[in-house]
Tab-separated table of C-alpha atoms and ligand atoms in Angstrom:
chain	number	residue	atom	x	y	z
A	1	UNK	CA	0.000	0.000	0.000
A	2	UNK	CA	1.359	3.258	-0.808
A	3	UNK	CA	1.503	5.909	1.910
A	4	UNK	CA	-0.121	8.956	1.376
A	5	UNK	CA	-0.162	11.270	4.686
A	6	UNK	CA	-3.813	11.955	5.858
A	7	UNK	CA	-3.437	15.397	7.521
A	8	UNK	CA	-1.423	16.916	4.050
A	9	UNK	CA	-4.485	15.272	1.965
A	10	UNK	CA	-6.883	17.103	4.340
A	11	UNK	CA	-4.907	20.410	4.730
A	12	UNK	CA	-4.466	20.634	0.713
A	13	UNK	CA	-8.847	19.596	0.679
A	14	UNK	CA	-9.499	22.516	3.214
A	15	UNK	CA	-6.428	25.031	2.215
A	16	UNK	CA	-8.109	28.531	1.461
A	17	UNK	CA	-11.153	27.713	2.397
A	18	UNK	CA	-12.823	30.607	2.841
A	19	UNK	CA	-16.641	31.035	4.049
A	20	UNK	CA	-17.865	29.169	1.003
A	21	UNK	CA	-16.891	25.835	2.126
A	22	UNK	CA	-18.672	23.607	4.430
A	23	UNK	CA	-17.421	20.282	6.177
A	24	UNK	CA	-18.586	17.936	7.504
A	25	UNK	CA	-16.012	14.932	9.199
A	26	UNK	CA	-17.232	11.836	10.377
A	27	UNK	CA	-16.052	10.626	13.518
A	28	UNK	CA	-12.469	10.274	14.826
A	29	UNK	CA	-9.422	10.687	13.110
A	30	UNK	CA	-11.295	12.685	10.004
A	31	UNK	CA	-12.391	15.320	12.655
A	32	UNK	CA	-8.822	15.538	14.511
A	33	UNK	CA	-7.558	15.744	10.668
A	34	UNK	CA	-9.564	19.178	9.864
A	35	UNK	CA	-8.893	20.419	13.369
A	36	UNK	CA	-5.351	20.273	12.545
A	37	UNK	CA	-6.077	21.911	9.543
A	38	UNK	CA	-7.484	25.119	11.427
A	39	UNK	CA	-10.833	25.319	13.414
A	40	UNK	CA	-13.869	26.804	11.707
A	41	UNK	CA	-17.410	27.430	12.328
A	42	UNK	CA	-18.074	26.070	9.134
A	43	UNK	CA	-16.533	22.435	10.202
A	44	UNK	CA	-19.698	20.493	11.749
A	45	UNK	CA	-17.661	17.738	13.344
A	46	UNK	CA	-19.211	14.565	13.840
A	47	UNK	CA	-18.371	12.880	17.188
A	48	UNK	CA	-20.334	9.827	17.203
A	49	UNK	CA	-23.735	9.279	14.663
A	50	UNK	CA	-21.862	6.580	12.887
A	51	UNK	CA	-22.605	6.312	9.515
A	52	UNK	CA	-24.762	9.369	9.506
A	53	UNK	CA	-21.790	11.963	7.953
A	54	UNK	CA	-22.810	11.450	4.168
A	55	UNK	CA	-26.887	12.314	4.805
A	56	UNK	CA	-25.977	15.393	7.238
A	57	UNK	CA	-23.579	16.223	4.413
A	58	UNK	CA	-26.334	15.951	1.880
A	59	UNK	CA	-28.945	17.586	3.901
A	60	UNK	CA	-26.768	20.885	4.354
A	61	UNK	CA	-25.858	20.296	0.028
A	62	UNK	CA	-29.640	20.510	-0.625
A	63	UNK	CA	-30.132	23.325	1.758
A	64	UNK	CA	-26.771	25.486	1.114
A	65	UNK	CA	-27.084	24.711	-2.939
A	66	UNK	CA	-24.033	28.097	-3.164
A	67	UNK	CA	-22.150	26.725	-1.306
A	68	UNK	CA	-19.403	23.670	-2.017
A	69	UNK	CA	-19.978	20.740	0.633
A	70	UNK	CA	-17.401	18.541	1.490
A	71	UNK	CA	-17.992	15.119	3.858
A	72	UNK	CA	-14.512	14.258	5.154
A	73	UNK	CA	-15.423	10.128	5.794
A	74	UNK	CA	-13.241	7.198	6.997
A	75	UNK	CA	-14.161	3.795	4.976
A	76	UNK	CA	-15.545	2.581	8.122
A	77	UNK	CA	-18.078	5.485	8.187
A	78	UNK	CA	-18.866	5.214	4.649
A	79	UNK	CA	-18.943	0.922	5.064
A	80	UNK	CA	-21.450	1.959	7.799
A	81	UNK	CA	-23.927	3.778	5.520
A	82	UNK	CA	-23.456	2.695	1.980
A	83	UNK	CA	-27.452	3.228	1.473
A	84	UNK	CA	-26.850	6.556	1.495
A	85	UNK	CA	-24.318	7.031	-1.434
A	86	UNK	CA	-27.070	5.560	-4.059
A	87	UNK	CA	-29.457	7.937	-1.676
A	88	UNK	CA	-26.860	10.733	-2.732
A	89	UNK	CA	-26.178	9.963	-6.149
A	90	UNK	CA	-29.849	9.863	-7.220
A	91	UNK	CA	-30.527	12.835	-5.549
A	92	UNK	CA	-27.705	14.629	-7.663
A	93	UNK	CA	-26.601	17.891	-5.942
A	94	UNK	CA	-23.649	19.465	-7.577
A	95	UNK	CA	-22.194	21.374	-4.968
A	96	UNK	CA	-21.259	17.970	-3.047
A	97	UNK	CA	-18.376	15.719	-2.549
A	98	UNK	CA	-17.189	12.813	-0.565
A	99	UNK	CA	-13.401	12.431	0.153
A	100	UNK	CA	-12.849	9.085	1.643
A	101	UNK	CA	-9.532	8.657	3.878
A	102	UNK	CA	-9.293	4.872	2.998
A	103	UNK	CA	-6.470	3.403	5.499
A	104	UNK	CA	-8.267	0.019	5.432
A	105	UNK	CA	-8.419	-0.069	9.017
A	106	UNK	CA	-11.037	1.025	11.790
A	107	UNK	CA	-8.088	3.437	13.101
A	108	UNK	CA	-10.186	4.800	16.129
A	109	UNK	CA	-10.784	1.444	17.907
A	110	UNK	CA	-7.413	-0.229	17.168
A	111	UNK	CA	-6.643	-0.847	13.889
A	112	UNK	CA	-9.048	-3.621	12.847
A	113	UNK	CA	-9.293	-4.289	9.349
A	114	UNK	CA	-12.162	-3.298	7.252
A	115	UNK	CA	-13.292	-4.693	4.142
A	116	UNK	CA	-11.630	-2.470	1.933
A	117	UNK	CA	-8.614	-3.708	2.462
A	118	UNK	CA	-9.876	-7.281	1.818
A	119	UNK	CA	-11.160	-6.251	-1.581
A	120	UNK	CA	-13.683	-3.943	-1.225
A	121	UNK	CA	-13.626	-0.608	-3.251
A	122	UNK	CA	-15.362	1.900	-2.096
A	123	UNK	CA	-14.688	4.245	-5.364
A	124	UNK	CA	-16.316	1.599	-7.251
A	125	UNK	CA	-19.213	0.947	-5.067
A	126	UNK	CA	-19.947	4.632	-5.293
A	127	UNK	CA	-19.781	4.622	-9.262
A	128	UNK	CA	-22.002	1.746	-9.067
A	129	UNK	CA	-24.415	4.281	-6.856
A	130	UNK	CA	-24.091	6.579	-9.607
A	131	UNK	CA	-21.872	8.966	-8.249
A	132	UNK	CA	-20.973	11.032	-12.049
A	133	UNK	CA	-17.073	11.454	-10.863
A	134	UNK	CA	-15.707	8.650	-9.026
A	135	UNK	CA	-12.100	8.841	-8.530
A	136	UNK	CA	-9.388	6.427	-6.991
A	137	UNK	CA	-5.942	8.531	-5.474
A	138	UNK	CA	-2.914	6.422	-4.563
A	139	UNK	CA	0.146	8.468	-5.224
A	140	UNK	CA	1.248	11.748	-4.767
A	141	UNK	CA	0.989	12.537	-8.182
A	142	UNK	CA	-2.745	12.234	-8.354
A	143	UNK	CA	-3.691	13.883	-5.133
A	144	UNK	CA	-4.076	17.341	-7.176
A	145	UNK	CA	-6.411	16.110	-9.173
A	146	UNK	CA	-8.367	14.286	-6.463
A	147	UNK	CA	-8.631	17.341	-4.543
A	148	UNK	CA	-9.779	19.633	-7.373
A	149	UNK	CA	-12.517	17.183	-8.289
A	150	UNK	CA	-13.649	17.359	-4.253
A	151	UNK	CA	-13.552	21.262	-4.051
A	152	UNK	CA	-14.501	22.178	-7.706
A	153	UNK	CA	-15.677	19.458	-10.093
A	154	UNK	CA	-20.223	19.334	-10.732
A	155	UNK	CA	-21.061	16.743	-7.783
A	156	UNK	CA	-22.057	13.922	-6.760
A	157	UNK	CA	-17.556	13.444	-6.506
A	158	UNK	CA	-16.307	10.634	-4.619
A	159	UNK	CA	-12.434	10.644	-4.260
A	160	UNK	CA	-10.737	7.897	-2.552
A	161	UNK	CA	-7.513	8.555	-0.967
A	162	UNK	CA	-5.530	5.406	-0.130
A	163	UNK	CA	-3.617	7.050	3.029
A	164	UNK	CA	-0.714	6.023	5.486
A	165	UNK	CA	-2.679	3.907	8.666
A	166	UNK	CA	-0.217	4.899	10.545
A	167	UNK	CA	-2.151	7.098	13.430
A	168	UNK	CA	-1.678	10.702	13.580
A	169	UNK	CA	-1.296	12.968	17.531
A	170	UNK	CA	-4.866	13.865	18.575
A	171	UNK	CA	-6.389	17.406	17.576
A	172	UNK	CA	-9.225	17.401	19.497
A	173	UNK	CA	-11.843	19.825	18.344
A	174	UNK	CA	-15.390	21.158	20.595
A	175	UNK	CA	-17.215	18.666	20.568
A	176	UNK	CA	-20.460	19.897	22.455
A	177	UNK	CA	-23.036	19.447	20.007
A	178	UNK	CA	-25.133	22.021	20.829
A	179	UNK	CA	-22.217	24.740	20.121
A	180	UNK	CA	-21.422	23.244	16.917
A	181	UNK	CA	-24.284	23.404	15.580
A	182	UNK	CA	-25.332	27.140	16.400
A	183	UNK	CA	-22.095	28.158	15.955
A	184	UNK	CA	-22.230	26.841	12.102
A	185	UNK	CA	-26.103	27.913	11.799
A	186	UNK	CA	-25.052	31.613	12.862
A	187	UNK	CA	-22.260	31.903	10.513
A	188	UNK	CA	-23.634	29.928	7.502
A	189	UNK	CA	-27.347	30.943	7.923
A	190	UNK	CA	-26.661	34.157	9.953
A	191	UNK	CA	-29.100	32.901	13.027
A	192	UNK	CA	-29.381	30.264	15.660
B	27	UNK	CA	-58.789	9.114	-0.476
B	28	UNK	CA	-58.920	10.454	2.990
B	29	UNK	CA	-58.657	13.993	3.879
B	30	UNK	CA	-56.198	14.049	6.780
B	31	UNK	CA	-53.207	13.129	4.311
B	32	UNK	CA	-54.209	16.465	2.276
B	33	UNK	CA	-54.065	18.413	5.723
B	34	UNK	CA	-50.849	17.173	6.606
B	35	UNK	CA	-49.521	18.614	3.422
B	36	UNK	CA	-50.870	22.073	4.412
B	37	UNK	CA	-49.597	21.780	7.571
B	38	UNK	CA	-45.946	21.030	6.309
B	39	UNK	CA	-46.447	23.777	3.581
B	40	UNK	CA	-47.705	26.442	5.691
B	41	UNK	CA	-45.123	25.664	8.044
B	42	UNK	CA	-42.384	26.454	5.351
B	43	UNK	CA	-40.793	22.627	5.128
B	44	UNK	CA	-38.538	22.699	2.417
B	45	UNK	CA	-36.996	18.948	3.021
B	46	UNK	CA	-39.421	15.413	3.406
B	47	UNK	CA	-36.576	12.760	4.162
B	48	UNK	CA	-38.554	9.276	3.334
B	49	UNK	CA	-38.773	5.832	3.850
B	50	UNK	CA	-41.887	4.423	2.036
B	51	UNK	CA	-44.767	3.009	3.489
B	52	UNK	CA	-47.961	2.634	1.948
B	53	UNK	CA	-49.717	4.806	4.620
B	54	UNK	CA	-47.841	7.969	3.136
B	55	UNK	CA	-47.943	7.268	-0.048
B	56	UNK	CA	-50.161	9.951	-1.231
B	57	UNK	CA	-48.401	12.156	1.022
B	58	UNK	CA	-44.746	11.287	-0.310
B	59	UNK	CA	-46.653	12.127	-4.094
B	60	UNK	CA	-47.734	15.467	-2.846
B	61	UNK	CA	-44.303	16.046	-1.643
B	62	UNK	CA	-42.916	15.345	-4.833
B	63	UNK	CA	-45.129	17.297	-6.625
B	64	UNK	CA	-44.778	20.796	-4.595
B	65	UNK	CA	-42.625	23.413	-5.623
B	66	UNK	CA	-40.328	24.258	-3.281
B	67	UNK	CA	-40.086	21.140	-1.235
B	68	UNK	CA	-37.871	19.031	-1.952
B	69	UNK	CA	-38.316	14.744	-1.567
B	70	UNK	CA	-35.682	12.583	-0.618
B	71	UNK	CA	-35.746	9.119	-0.736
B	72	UNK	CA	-33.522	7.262	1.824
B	73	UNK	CA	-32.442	3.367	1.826
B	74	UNK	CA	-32.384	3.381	5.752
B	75	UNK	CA	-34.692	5.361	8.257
B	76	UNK	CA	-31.363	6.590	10.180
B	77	UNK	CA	-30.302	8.317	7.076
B	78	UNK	CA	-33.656	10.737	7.259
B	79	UNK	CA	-32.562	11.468	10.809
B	80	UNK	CA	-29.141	12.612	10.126
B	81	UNK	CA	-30.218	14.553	6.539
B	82	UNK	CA	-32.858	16.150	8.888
B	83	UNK	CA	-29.528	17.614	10.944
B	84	UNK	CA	-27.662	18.640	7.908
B	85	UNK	CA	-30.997	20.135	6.300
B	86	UNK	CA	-31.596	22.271	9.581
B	87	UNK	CA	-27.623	23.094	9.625
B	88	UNK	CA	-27.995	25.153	6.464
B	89	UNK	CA	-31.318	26.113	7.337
B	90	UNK	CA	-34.079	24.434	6.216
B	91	UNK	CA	-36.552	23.095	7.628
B	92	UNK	CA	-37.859	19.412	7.728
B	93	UNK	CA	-39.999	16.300	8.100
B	94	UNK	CA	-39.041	12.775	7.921
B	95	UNK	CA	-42.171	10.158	7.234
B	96	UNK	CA	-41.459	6.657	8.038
B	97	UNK	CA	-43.684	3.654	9.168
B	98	UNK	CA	-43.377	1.973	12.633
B	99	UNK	CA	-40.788	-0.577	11.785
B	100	UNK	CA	-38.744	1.848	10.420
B	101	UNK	CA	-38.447	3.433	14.068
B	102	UNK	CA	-35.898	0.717	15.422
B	103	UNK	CA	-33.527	1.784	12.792
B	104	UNK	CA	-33.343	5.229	13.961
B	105	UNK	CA	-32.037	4.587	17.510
B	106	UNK	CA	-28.324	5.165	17.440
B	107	UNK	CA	-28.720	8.877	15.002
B	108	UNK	CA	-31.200	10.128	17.188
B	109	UNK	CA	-28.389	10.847	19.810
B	110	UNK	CA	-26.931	13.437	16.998
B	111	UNK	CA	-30.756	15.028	17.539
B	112	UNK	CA	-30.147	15.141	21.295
B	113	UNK	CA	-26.565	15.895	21.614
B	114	UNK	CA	-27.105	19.063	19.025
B	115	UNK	CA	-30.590	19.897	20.367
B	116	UNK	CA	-31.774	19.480	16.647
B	117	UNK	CA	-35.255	20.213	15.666
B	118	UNK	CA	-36.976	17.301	14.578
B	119	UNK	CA	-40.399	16.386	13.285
B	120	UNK	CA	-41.444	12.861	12.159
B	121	UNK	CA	-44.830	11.528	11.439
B	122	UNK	CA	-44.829	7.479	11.554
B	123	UNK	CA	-47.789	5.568	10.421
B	124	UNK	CA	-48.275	2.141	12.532
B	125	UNK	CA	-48.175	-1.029	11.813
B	126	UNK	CA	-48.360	-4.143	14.421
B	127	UNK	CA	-51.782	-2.756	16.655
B	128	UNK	CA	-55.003	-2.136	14.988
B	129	UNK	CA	-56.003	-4.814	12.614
B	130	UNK	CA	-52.957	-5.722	11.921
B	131	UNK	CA	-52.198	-9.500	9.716
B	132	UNK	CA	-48.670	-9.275	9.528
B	133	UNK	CA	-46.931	-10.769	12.909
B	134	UNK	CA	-44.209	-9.542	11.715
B	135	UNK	CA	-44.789	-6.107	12.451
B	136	UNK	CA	-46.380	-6.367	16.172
B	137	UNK	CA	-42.875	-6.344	17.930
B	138	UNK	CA	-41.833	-3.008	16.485
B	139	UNK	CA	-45.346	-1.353	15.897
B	140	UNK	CA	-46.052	-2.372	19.448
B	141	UNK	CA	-42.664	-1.109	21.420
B	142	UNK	CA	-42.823	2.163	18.875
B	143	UNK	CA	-43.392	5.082	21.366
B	144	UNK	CA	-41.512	3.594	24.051
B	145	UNK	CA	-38.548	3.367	21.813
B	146	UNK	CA	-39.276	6.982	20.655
B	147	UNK	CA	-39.161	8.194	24.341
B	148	UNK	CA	-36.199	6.107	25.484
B	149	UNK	CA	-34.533	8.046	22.798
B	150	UNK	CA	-35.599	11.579	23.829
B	151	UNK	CA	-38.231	11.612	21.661
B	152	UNK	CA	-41.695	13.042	22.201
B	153	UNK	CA	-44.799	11.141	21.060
B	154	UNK	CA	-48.173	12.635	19.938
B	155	UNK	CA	-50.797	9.905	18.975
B	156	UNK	CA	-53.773	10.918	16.039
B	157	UNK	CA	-55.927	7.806	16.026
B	158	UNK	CA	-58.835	10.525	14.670
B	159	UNK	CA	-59.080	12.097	11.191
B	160	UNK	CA	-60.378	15.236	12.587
B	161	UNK	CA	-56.996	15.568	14.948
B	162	UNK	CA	-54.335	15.707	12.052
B	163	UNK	CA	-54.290	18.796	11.221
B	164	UNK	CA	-54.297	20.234	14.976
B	165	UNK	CA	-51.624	18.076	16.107
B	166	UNK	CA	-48.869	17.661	13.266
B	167	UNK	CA	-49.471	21.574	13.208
B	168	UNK	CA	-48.840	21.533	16.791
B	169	UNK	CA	-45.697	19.480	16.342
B	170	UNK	CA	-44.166	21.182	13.797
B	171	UNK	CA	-44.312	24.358	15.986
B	172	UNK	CA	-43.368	22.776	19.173
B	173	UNK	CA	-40.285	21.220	17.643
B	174	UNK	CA	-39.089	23.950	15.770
B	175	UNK	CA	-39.774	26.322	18.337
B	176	UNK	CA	-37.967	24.574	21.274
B	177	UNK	CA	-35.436	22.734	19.423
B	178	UNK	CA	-37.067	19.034	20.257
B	179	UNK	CA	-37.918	16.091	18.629
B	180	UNK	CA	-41.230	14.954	17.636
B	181	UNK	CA	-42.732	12.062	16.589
B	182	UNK	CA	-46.649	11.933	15.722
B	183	UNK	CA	-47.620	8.376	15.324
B	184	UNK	CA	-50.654	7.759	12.854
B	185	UNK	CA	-52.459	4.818	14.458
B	186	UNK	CA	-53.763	2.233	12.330
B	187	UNK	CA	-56.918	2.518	13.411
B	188	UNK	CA	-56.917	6.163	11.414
B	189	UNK	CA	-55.112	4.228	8.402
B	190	UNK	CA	-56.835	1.447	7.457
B	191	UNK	CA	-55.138	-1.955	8.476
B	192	UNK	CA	-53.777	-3.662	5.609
B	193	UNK	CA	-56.093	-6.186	4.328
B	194	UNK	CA	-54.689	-9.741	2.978
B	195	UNK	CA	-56.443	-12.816	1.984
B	196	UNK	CA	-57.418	-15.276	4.322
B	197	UNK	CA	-55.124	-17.844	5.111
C	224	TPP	C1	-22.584	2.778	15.754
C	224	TPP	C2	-21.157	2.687	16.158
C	224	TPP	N1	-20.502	1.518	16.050
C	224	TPP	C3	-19.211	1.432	16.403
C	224	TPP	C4	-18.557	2.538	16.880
C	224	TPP	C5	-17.095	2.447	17.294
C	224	TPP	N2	-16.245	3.161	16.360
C	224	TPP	C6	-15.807	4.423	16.608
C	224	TPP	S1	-14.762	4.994	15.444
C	224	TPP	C7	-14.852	3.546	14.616
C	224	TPP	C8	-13.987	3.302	13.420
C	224	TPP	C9	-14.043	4.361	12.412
C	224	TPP	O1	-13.315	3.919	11.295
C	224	TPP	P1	-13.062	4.871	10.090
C	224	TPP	O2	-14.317	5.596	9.755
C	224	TPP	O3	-12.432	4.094	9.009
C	224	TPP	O4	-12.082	5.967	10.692
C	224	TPP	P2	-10.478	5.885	10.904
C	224	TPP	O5	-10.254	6.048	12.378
C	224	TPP	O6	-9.955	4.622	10.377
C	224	TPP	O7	-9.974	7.080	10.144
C	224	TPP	C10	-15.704	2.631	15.233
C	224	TPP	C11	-15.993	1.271	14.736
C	224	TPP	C12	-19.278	3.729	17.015
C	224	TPP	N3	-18.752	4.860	17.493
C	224	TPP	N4	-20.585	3.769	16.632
C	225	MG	MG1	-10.484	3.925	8.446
């Protein structure tokens, strides 16, 4: 497996953001990755909901149609909820993308394996949803392109990025729910 | 075909829902065509009843409102998402027709249609019951308000009685 580092992946997905990007991680390490990257109210970090991080994302797409959405997911997440990528692709919205940091393991609780390291492929799966852009990202030379389809490219994008499973230090972002979510409302829809 | 579907599409219009996160069931299937149908309003059709929870969230994080319709069954599979509802203090508003009580054929639908509401309110979630046609309107209007004003979650549960219980040929 090659070895592409999860935090530079994220930091290049999130890097001039600005207030027209919205994020939503799913739980663990892809919420400790965009709190490295720099804290925003427009990062709705998911701290539990398991599976749940692609129909938030595509809730907040449908509502925020301006505005790029990214979902930040970990296979496991997306291996959770893989209803909801045909639910996404047939629903269409353009502003949306899924970046999947695939390090074939369930990181958070110890490193089990998951499936797609036992020949599962999630990029496929979500082409087979109907996801229009479907992209696969194993070297460094292709992680450009990945994340210019994920902030740029007409949505539904998936993007796949094969990274290092190698654990990264904690970055532990707020995680009382009540604060992230008014805190995102008031700067994204300008009231609580 | 009954009146108190054609109400509840009122309600959810005049109450300004923009997104109806589904699960099909027969019992809102008129409903989920008015839905479709509406300008403004916007349908989505989920594989998995925790799915409508969580695009409920994301709908209300970029500030629209919404309503999830599911059936009874579909209740069990909310369980785990509905802590994102209570940990966030989301808004949310879902109107489940049952299965498993009135009339009911299909055994295989008593477990869940019968444990429905105490599920729900294990889960944080406050029940309303409508076993009338002439109660609808008042009480998903009531809902819709309640939630949306006090950041709770709401389930009205359409008893069978009001829906008609399935009818299948007699074994
Ligand atoms: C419903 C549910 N089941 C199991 C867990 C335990 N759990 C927490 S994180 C996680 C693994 C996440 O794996 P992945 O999305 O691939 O993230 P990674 O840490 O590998 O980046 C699991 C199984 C949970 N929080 N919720
Ligand atoms: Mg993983």
């Amino acid at each position: 497996m090659t070895a592409l580092n999860r935090r530079e992946i994220v930091a290049k997905l999130l890097a001039d953001r600005g207030n027209d990007l919205l994020v939503v991680p799913s739980l663990g390490q892809a919420c400790y990755d965009c709190m490295a990257a720099g804290d925003s109210p427009q990062t709705f970090y998911m701290w539990g909901a398991m599976g749940g991080a692609v129909p938030v994302a595509l809730g907040l797409a449908i509502a925020q149609p301006d505005k790029r959405v990214i979902c930040i997911a970990g296979d496991g997440e997306l291996l959770m909820g893989l209803g909801a990528l045909a639910a996404t692709a047939a629903e269409a919205p353009a502003n949306f993308a899924i970046a999947c940091l695939d390090n074939e393991r369930y990181g958070e609780t110890g490193q089990q394996h998951t499936a797609t390291g036992r020949g599962a492929n999630l990029t496929a799966i979500a082409a087979g949803a109907g996801f229009g852009t479907a992209m696969m990202v194993t070297t460094e030379d292709e992680v450009a392109a990945g994340v210019k389809a994920c902030r740029e490219t007409p949505g539904p994008v998936f993007v796949t990025f094969k990274v290092d499973d190698a654990p990264e230090e904690a970055a532990i972002p707020p995680k009382d729910g009540a604060y992230l979510k008014s805190r995102f409302r008031e700067a994204v829809v300008g009231k609580i | 075909m009954s009146e108190w579907r054609d109400d509840i599409f009122d309600c959810l219009q005049e109450a300004g829902v923009r997104q109806v996160a589904y699960v099909p069931d027969a019992g809102h299937a008129r409903l989920i065509d008015r839905c479709h149908e509406a300008n403004g309003m916007r349908a989505v059709s989920l594989t998995t009843e925790e799915d409508g929870v969580a695009l409920m969230a994301g709908a209300w994080l970029g500030g629209d409102k919404g309503v999830m319709l599911m059936q009874s069954s579909g209740v069990g599979n909310t369980i785990n998402m509905l802590s994102l509802v209570k940990n966030c203090q989301f808004p949310l508003v879902t109107l489940v027709t049952m299965r498993g009580e009135w009339g009911e054929w299909n055994t295989w639908q008593v477990p869940m249609g019968q444990t429905t509401q105490q599920h729900f309110e294990v889960a944080g979630v406050i029940c309303y019951r409508c076993d009338k046609p002439e109660d609808v309107k008042e009480t998903v209007a009531t809902a819709l308000r309640f939630a949306y004003y006090t950041n709770s979650a709401v389930a009205v549960l359409l008893g069978q009685r009001l829906i008609g219980a399935k009818i299948f040929p007699e074994d």
